[in-house]
Coordinates of C-alpha atoms in Angstrom, one line a residue:
G752 CA 145.3 89.6 211.0
L753 CA 145.2 90.6 207.4
A754 CA 143.2 87.6 206.6
R755 CA 140.5 89.2 209.1
K756 CA 140.6 92.4 207.5
V757 CA 139.9 91.0 203.8
R758 CA 137.1 88.9 205.2
A759 CA 135.7 91.7 206.5
L760 CA 135.4 93.4 202.9
D761 CA 133.3 90.6 201.5
V762 CA 130.1 92.1 200.1
Y763 CA 128.6 88.7 199.4
P764 CA 127.7 87.0 203.0
K765 CA 127.3 83.0 203.0
T766 CA 124.3 81.7 205.2
L767 CA 124.4 78.4 206.2
A768 CA 122.5 76.0 204.0
E769 CA 120.0 74.9 207.0
F770 CA 118.6 78.4 207.0
N771 CA 118.5 78.4 203.1
E772 CA 114.4 77.8 201.9
K773 CA 113.8 76.5 198.6
T774 CA 110.3 76.9 196.8
D775 CA 108.8 76.0 193.7
V776 CA 108.5 79.5 192.6
G777 CA 111.9 80.0 193.1
G778 CA 112.8 77.5 190.8
L779 CA 110.1 78.4 188.1
V780 CA 111.9 82.2 188.3
S781 CA 115.4 80.7 188.1
V782 CA 114.6 78.7 185.0
C783 CA 112.9 81.5 183.6
A784 CA 116.0 83.7 184.3
I785 CA 118.4 81.3 183.0
G786 CA 116.6 81.3 179.7
L787 CA 116.4 85.1 178.9
I788 CA 120.3 85.4 179.9
A789 CA 120.3 82.8 177.2
L790 CA 118.5 84.3 174.8
L791 CA 120.1 87.7 175.5
V792 CA 123.7 86.4 175.1
V793 CA 122.9 85.0 171.9
S794 CA 121.6 88.1 170.5
Q795 CA 124.5 90.0 171.9
L796 CA 126.6 87.4 170.2
S797 CA 125.3 88.3 167.2
A798 CA 125.3 91.6 167.4
Y799 CA 129.1 91.5 168.3
C800 CA 129.8 89.3 164.7
A801 CA 127.7 91.7 162.9
V802 CA 129.2 94.3 160.8
R803 CA 127.5 97.8 161.1
T804 CA 127.6 100.4 158.9
H805 CA 127.6 103.9 159.9
E806 CA 126.7 106.9 157.7
H807 CA 128.0 110.6 158.3
L808 CA 127.6 113.4 155.4
S809 CA 129.9 116.3 155.1
V810 CA 130.8 119.1 152.6
D811 CA 132.7 117.5 149.7
V812 CA 136.1 118.8 149.8
E813 CA 138.4 116.5 147.6
R814 CA 139.5 117.6 144.3
E815 CA 139.3 114.8 142.3
R816 CA 139.9 115.2 138.3
L817 CA 137.6 112.6 136.9
I818 CA 134.7 110.1 137.5
R819 CA 134.1 106.9 135.9
I820 CA 130.8 106.3 133.8
N821 CA 130.1 102.6 133.4
L822 CA 127.1 102.0 131.2
N823 CA 125.7 98.8 129.2
I824 CA 122.7 100.2 127.1
T825 CA 121.3 98.5 124.2
F826 CA 119.3 99.8 121.0
P827 CA 117.3 97.3 119.5
S828 CA 116.5 99.2 116.7
I829 CA 119.2 101.7 116.0
P830 CA 121.7 100.4 114.3
C831 CA 125.7 100.9 115.6
A832 CA 126.8 102.8 112.5
G833 CA 124.1 105.1 113.2
I834 CA 124.5 105.7 116.9
G835 CA 127.4 108.5 118.1
L836 CA 127.9 108.5 121.9
V837 CA 128.9 112.2 123.2
T838 CA 129.7 113.8 126.3
M839 CA 130.1 117.4 127.3
D840 CA 130.9 119.4 130.7
V841 CA 130.2 122.8 131.7
A842 CA 134.1 123.1 131.5
G843 CA 133.7 123.2 127.5
E844 CA 135.2 120.1 127.2
Q845 CA 133.9 117.4 124.6
Q846 CA 134.4 113.7 123.8
I847 CA 132.5 113.2 120.7
D848 CA 132.0 110.0 119.0
V849 CA 133.6 108.0 122.2
V850 CA 135.5 104.8 120.8
Q851 CA 137.8 104.4 123.5
N852 CA 136.8 102.3 126.6
V853 CA 133.6 101.5 124.8
A854 CA 132.1 98.4 122.5
K855 CA 129.9 98.3 120.0
T856 CA 128.1 95.4 119.6
R857 CA 125.7 94.7 116.4
L858 CA 122.5 92.8 117.3
A859 CA 120.0 91.1 115.0
L860 CA 116.5 92.1 115.9
D861 CA 115.7 89.0 117.7
G862 CA 118.8 90.2 120.1
S863 CA 121.3 87.7 119.2
R864 CA 124.9 89.4 118.3
L865 CA 125.9 90.1 115.1
G866 CA 129.4 91.4 116.1
A867 CA 131.6 94.1 117.3
E868 CA 132.6 97.1 115.4
D869 CA 136.1 97.0 114.5
G870 CA 138.8 98.0 117.2
A871 CA 135.9 97.5 119.9
E872 CA 136.5 94.0 120.9
G873 CA 140.2 94.8 121.6
D874 CA 139.9 97.3 124.0
V875 CA 141.2 96.2 127.6
G876 CA 137.9 98.5 129.3
A877 CA 135.6 97.1 127.0
R878 CA 136.3 93.8 128.1
A879 CA 136.8 94.6 131.9
L880 CA 133.0 95.7 131.9
A881 CA 132.0 92.2 129.9
E882 CA 130.3 90.8 133.2
L883 CA 127.9 93.5 133.1
D884 CA 124.3 92.2 131.6
G885 CA 123.8 92.3 128.3
P886 CA 122.5 90.4 125.1
V887 CA 123.2 86.8 124.7
D888 CA 125.2 85.3 122.2
A889 CA 123.5 83.6 119.7
P890 CA 124.3 79.6 118.8
E891 CA 126.1 78.6 115.9
R892 CA 124.5 79.3 112.7
C893 CA 125.7 78.5 108.8
G894 CA 124.9 81.9 107.1
R895 CA 124.1 81.7 103.2
C896 CA 126.9 83.7 101.5
Y897 CA 124.8 84.5 98.2
T898 CA 120.9 85.5 98.9
D899 CA 120.4 84.5 95.2
V900 CA 119.3 80.6 95.5
A901 CA 121.1 79.9 92.2
L902 CA 124.2 81.4 92.8
N903 CA 124.3 79.7 96.3
A904 CA 123.7 76.3 94.8
L905 CA 126.4 77.0 92.2
F906 CA 128.6 78.5 95.1
L907 CA 128.5 75.0 96.8
Q908 CA 129.0 73.2 94.1
T909 CA 132.1 75.3 93.3
I910 CA 133.3 74.4 96.6
D911 CA 132.4 70.6 96.3
R912 CA 134.3 70.8 93.1
A913 CA 137.6 72.1 94.5
V914 CA 137.6 69.8 97.6
A915 CA 137.1 67.0 95.4
D916 CA 139.8 68.0 92.8
A917 CA 142.5 68.9 96.0
R918 CA 141.9 65.1 97.3
E919 CA 142.5 63.6 93.8
K920 CA 145.6 65.3 93.3
G921 CA 146.9 65.1 97.0
R922 CA 147.4 68.8 97.6
P923 CA 145.9 70.9 100.3
L924 CA 143.5 73.9 100.2
P925 CA 144.1 77.5 101.1
Q926 CA 142.8 78.4 104.1
G927 CA 139.2 79.4 104.1
A928 CA 139.0 77.9 100.5
S929 CA 136.6 75.4 101.8
S930 CA 134.2 77.3 104.1
R931 CA 130.6 77.6 102.9
C932 CA 129.2 79.5 105.9
C933 CA 129.1 83.3 105.4
N934 CA 127.8 84.7 109.2
S935 CA 129.7 88.0 108.5
C936 CA 130.3 90.9 105.9
D937 CA 134.2 89.9 106.4
D938 CA 132.9 86.7 105.7
V939 CA 130.9 87.8 102.7
R940 CA 133.8 89.8 101.3
A941 CA 136.2 87.3 101.4
T942 CA 134.1 85.0 99.8
Y943 CA 133.5 87.0 96.8
Q944 CA 137.0 88.0 96.7
R945 CA 138.3 84.6 96.3
M946 CA 135.4 82.6 94.1
R947 CA 134.8 82.6 90.1
L948 CA 131.3 81.0 90.0
I949 CA 131.0 79.7 86.5
P950 CA 127.6 78.9 85.2
T951 CA 127.3 75.6 83.4
N952 CA 125.6 77.5 80.2
S953 CA 127.6 80.7 80.4
P954 CA 131.5 80.5 79.8
Q955 CA 131.4 84.3 82.0
P956 CA 131.7 84.1 85.1
V957 CA 129.7 86.0 87.5
F958 CA 130.2 88.6 90.0
A959 CA 128.5 89.4 92.8
D960 CA 128.4 92.8 94.6
W961 CA 129.1 92.0 98.6
Q962 CA 127.4 95.6 99.4
T963 CA 123.7 94.1 98.6
H964 CA 124.4 91.4 100.7
P965 CA 122.2 91.6 104.5
L966 CA 125.3 91.3 106.3
C967 CA 127.0 94.1 105.1
A968 CA 124.6 96.6 105.4
H969 CA 126.4 98.2 108.1
D970 CA 129.8 98.3 106.3
R971 CA 127.9 100.0 103.4
E972 CA 126.8 102.5 105.6
L973 CA 129.9 103.5 106.5
I974 CA 130.7 104.0 102.5
D975 CA 127.5 105.7 102.2
P976 CA 125.6 107.1 105.3
G977 CA 122.4 107.6 103.2
A978 CA 121.9 103.7 103.6
L979 CA 121.7 104.0 107.5
G980 CA 117.3 103.8 106.9
G981 CA 118.0 100.2 105.5
I982 CA 119.8 98.6 108.0
H983 CA 117.3 96.6 110.5
E984 CA 119.9 96.0 113.4
G985 CA 120.2 97.0 117.0
C986 CA 123.2 98.3 118.9
N987 CA 124.6 97.0 122.3
L988 CA 127.1 99.6 124.1
V989 CA 129.1 98.6 126.8
G990 CA 132.2 100.2 128.1
F991 CA 133.1 103.2 130.7
L992 CA 133.7 106.9 130.5
L993 CA 136.1 109.1 132.2
V994 CA 134.6 112.8 132.6
N995 CA 135.3 115.6 134.5
K996 CA 134.0 116.2 138.1
V997 CA 132.0 118.9 136.8
A998 CA 127.9 119.3 136.0
G999 CA 127.6 118.0 132.0
N1000 CA 125.8 115.2 130.2
F1001 CA 126.4 112.0 128.0
H1002 CA 124.3 111.4 125.1
V1003 CA 123.7 108.5 122.5
A1004 CA 121.6 110.2 119.5
P1005 CA 121.7 108.8 116.0
G1006 CA 123.8 110.1 113.4
R1007 CA 127.4 111.1 113.2
A1008 CA 128.5 113.7 115.7
F1009 CA 131.0 117.0 115.1
S1010 CA 132.1 119.9 116.5
S1011 CA 131.2 123.2 114.1
A1012 CA 133.7 126.0 113.4
Q1013 CA 131.9 128.0 116.0
G1014 CA 132.2 125.3 118.3
H1015 CA 128.7 123.8 118.6
L1016 CA 128.3 120.2 118.7
V1017 CA 126.3 119.2 115.5
H1018 CA 124.6 115.9 114.8
E1019 CA 124.2 114.9 110.9
F1020 CA 121.1 113.5 110.3
K1021 CA 117.9 113.9 108.2
P1022 CA 115.6 116.1 110.1
F1023 CA 112.5 115.2 107.9
A1024 CA 113.7 111.6 108.8
M1025 CA 114.2 111.9 112.7
A1026 CA 110.6 110.6 113.4
S1027 CA 111.6 107.3 111.9
Y1028 CA 114.2 106.6 114.5
N1029 CA 113.2 104.5 117.0
T1030 CA 115.0 105.3 120.2
S1031 CA 113.6 102.3 122.4
H1032 CA 116.3 101.3 124.7
V1033 CA 117.1 99.2 127.5
I1034 CA 119.5 100.2 130.5
H1035 CA 121.5 96.8 131.9
A1036 CA 123.2 98.8 134.0
L1037 CA 124.7 102.4 134.8
S1038 CA 126.7 103.1 137.8
F1039 CA 129.2 106.1 138.8
G1040 CA 132.4 105.1 140.3
P1041 CA 133.6 101.9 141.7
P1042 CA 130.8 99.2 142.9
Y1043 CA 130.7 99.2 146.7
P1044 CA 128.2 97.0 149.0
S1045 CA 124.5 97.4 149.0
Q1046 CA 124.9 99.7 146.1
L1047 CA 121.4 100.8 144.6
N1048 CA 121.7 102.1 141.1
P1049 CA 117.9 103.1 140.0
L1050 CA 118.2 103.2 136.6
D1051 CA 119.5 99.6 136.0
G1052 CA 116.9 97.5 134.2
V1053 CA 115.2 100.5 133.0
A1054 CA 113.4 99.7 129.7
K1055 CA 111.5 102.4 127.3
V1056 CA 109.9 101.2 124.2
N1057 CA 108.4 103.6 121.6
A1058 CA 105.5 101.7 120.4
N1059 CA 105.0 104.5 117.5
G1060 CA 107.6 107.2 116.0
S1061 CA 110.3 108.2 118.2
A1062 CA 111.1 110.4 121.2
L1063 CA 113.5 112.2 123.1
Y1064 CA 114.6 110.7 126.5
Q1065 CA 115.9 112.7 129.1
Y1066 CA 117.5 111.5 132.8
Y1067 CA 118.5 114.0 135.3
I1068 CA 120.9 112.7 137.3
K1069 CA 122.3 113.7 141.1
V1070 CA 125.5 112.3 141.7
V1071 CA 126.1 112.2 145.3
P1072 CA 129.9 111.7 145.8
T1073 CA 130.4 108.8 148.3
S1074 CA 133.1 106.9 150.2
Y1075 CA 132.8 103.3 151.4
A1076 CA 135.5 102.3 154.2
P1077 CA 135.1 98.3 154.3
L1078 CA 136.3 96.9 157.8
G1079 CA 139.9 96.9 158.0
R1080 CA 140.4 97.8 154.0
E1081 CA 141.0 100.9 152.5
P1082 CA 138.0 103.6 151.5
I1083 CA 136.6 103.1 148.1
A1084 CA 136.1 106.5 146.5
T1085 CA 132.7 106.0 144.2
C1086 CA 129.3 107.8 143.5
Q1087 CA 125.7 107.1 143.7
Y1088 CA 123.2 109.1 142.2
S1089 CA 119.2 109.6 142.1
V1090 CA 117.5 110.4 138.9
T1091 CA 114.3 111.9 137.6
E1092 CA 113.0 111.6 133.6
A1093 CA 111.1 113.3 131.3
R1094 CA 110.2 111.9 127.5
M1095 CA 109.2 114.5 124.6
P1096 CA 107.7 112.7 121.9
I1097 CA 108.6 113.7 118.2
A1098 CA 105.3 113.6 116.1
P1099 CA 105.7 111.6 112.5
D1100 CA 105.5 114.6 110.7
A1101 CA 108.1 116.5 112.6
G1102 CA 110.6 118.1 109.9
R1103 CA 108.2 118.4 107.4
G1104 CA 105.9 120.5 105.8
G1105 CA 107.8 123.6 107.3
R1106 CA 107.5 122.5 110.8
R1107 CA 110.2 123.5 112.9
E1108 CA 110.0 121.0 115.5
F1109 CA 113.5 119.9 114.9
V1110 CA 113.9 117.8 118.3
L1111 CA 116.9 115.6 118.3
P1112 CA 115.7 112.0 119.3
G1113 CA 118.2 110.1 121.6
V1114 CA 118.5 109.3 125.0
F1115 CA 120.4 112.1 127.3
F1116 CA 121.5 111.7 130.6
I1117 CA 122.4 115.0 132.3
Y1118 CA 124.5 114.8 135.4
D1119 CA 125.3 117.4 138.3
I1120 CA 127.5 116.9 141.4
S1121 CA 126.3 117.7 144.7
P1122 CA 128.4 119.3 147.2
I1123 CA 127.6 116.9 149.9
K1124 CA 129.6 113.7 150.4
V1125 CA 128.4 110.5 152.0
A1126 CA 130.7 108.6 154.0
Y1127 CA 129.9 104.9 154.8
T1128 CA 132.1 103.4 157.4
E1129 CA 132.1 99.7 159.2
Q1130 CA 132.6 99.1 162.4
A1131 CA 132.8 95.7 164.5
T1132 CA 131.9 95.7 168.2
S1133 CA 135.0 95.8 170.3
L1134 CA 135.7 92.8 172.5
W1135 CA 135.3 94.6 175.7
T1136 CA 132.2 96.3 174.9
F1137 CA 130.9 92.8 174.2
I1138 CA 132.1 91.6 178.0
T1139 CA 130.3 94.1 179.1
S1140 CA 127.4 93.7 178.2
L1141 CA 127.9 90.1 179.0
C1142 CA 128.3 91.2 182.5
A1143 CA 125.2 93.4 182.3
I1144 CA 123.1 91.0 180.9
I1145 CA 124.0 88.2 183.6
G1146 CA 124.1 90.9 186.7
G1147 CA 121.4 92.7 185.7
V1148 CA 118.7 89.5 185.2
F1149 CA 120.1 88.1 188.8
V1150 CA 119.0 91.0 190.2
V1151 CA 115.3 91.4 188.8
A1152 CA 115.1 87.8 189.2
R1153 CA 116.2 88.3 192.8
M1154 CA 113.6 91.1 193.2
V1155 CA 110.8 88.9 191.5
D1156 CA 111.1 86.0 193.7
S1157 CA 111.6 87.9 196.9
A1158 CA 107.9 89.2 195.8
L1159 CA 106.5 86.3 194.9
H1160 CA 107.8 84.8 197.8
S1161 CA 106.4 87.3 200.4
V1162 CA 103.0 87.4 198.8
S1163 CA 102.9 83.5 199.3
R1164 CA 103.8 83.7 203.0
R1165 CA 101.3 85.8 203.7
A1166 CA 98.7 83.8 202.2
A1167 CA 99.7 81.4 203.8
L1168 CA 99.7 83.2 207.3
A1169 CA 96.0 84.3 206.3
I1170 CA 94.7 80.9 205.8

């Protein structure tokens, strides 16, 4: 009947147990086969759980208008007041002295922070990049309000008398009236405005000029640009720029930048003093677009030091539009880049004695957009592919093991008959 027809389709005929012969060689081959199967199954399982990234090259046909440039750069020897951040591109668009989305933080020569420029700390975009590597905050300290030792002692005595008098009369002191420390120029100016220092040997009060205080060198330069050479500070720039998706450059150079009547970009600085601008810098981070997994930015951590004089640094950057599609999420539209660099030293006597080598010291990032786009796509192995691989592993190992066992058994029988 039907059962007999189905039995006829059996491709796995069985033999009686008494006709099966088990050998030591067969047992050894079986153990090796099982071990090999286990090893291959674990390897296939790890491959099934891993996410693979496939790379694809194509012509960039997207028409994005803007690219975001993230930056975090420190200039240890140039004050923030003397630094201008400028962007310009081949389309003719210029952003002069960029302050939006960029925070400038004044640094002491030892790298500790002195404070951010007015308006910079409140910018949301600049705060969004605060996690990038940068200078470490300085510990709490109490700075001297008067550089003159005698005046500072008189200042402290005046505060002590005011505090004692207020306690005796039971009245509160105005806010900040008991402050004995000046850690910023704002503290110095507020102190000089409210304090009247009267020496014991003179009835005339002593007035001090806040512009002579070292903490106010930066603010004094804002009033008198000629005071830049007397400021011994550094500056940290952190934030981002939004530029057109065309070739262009952004640069950091000393002096104030402005556009002339002819449309040319001009940096205001003294040509005979250009060799004194120490353009040493540390690029903590520089990237184009949002971050993506396994991103490599060649300029991260690059440091350049001028031991003598100044220099013009030029970084030629090839920006490659990139798309990264994480598994199960929306693709990330970003960029990666490669870079080459050049350095042009500025002679100590440049600009003097009629010499016409007017090279603008600074750090220039000249970028170009590649027409080729790189697309990365994360892919996982499907369940059916995994099951197919398991079947192939188990069946293939057993077949090969059967062939090896048959060959070894045949050789051993012939050897026994020959004896």
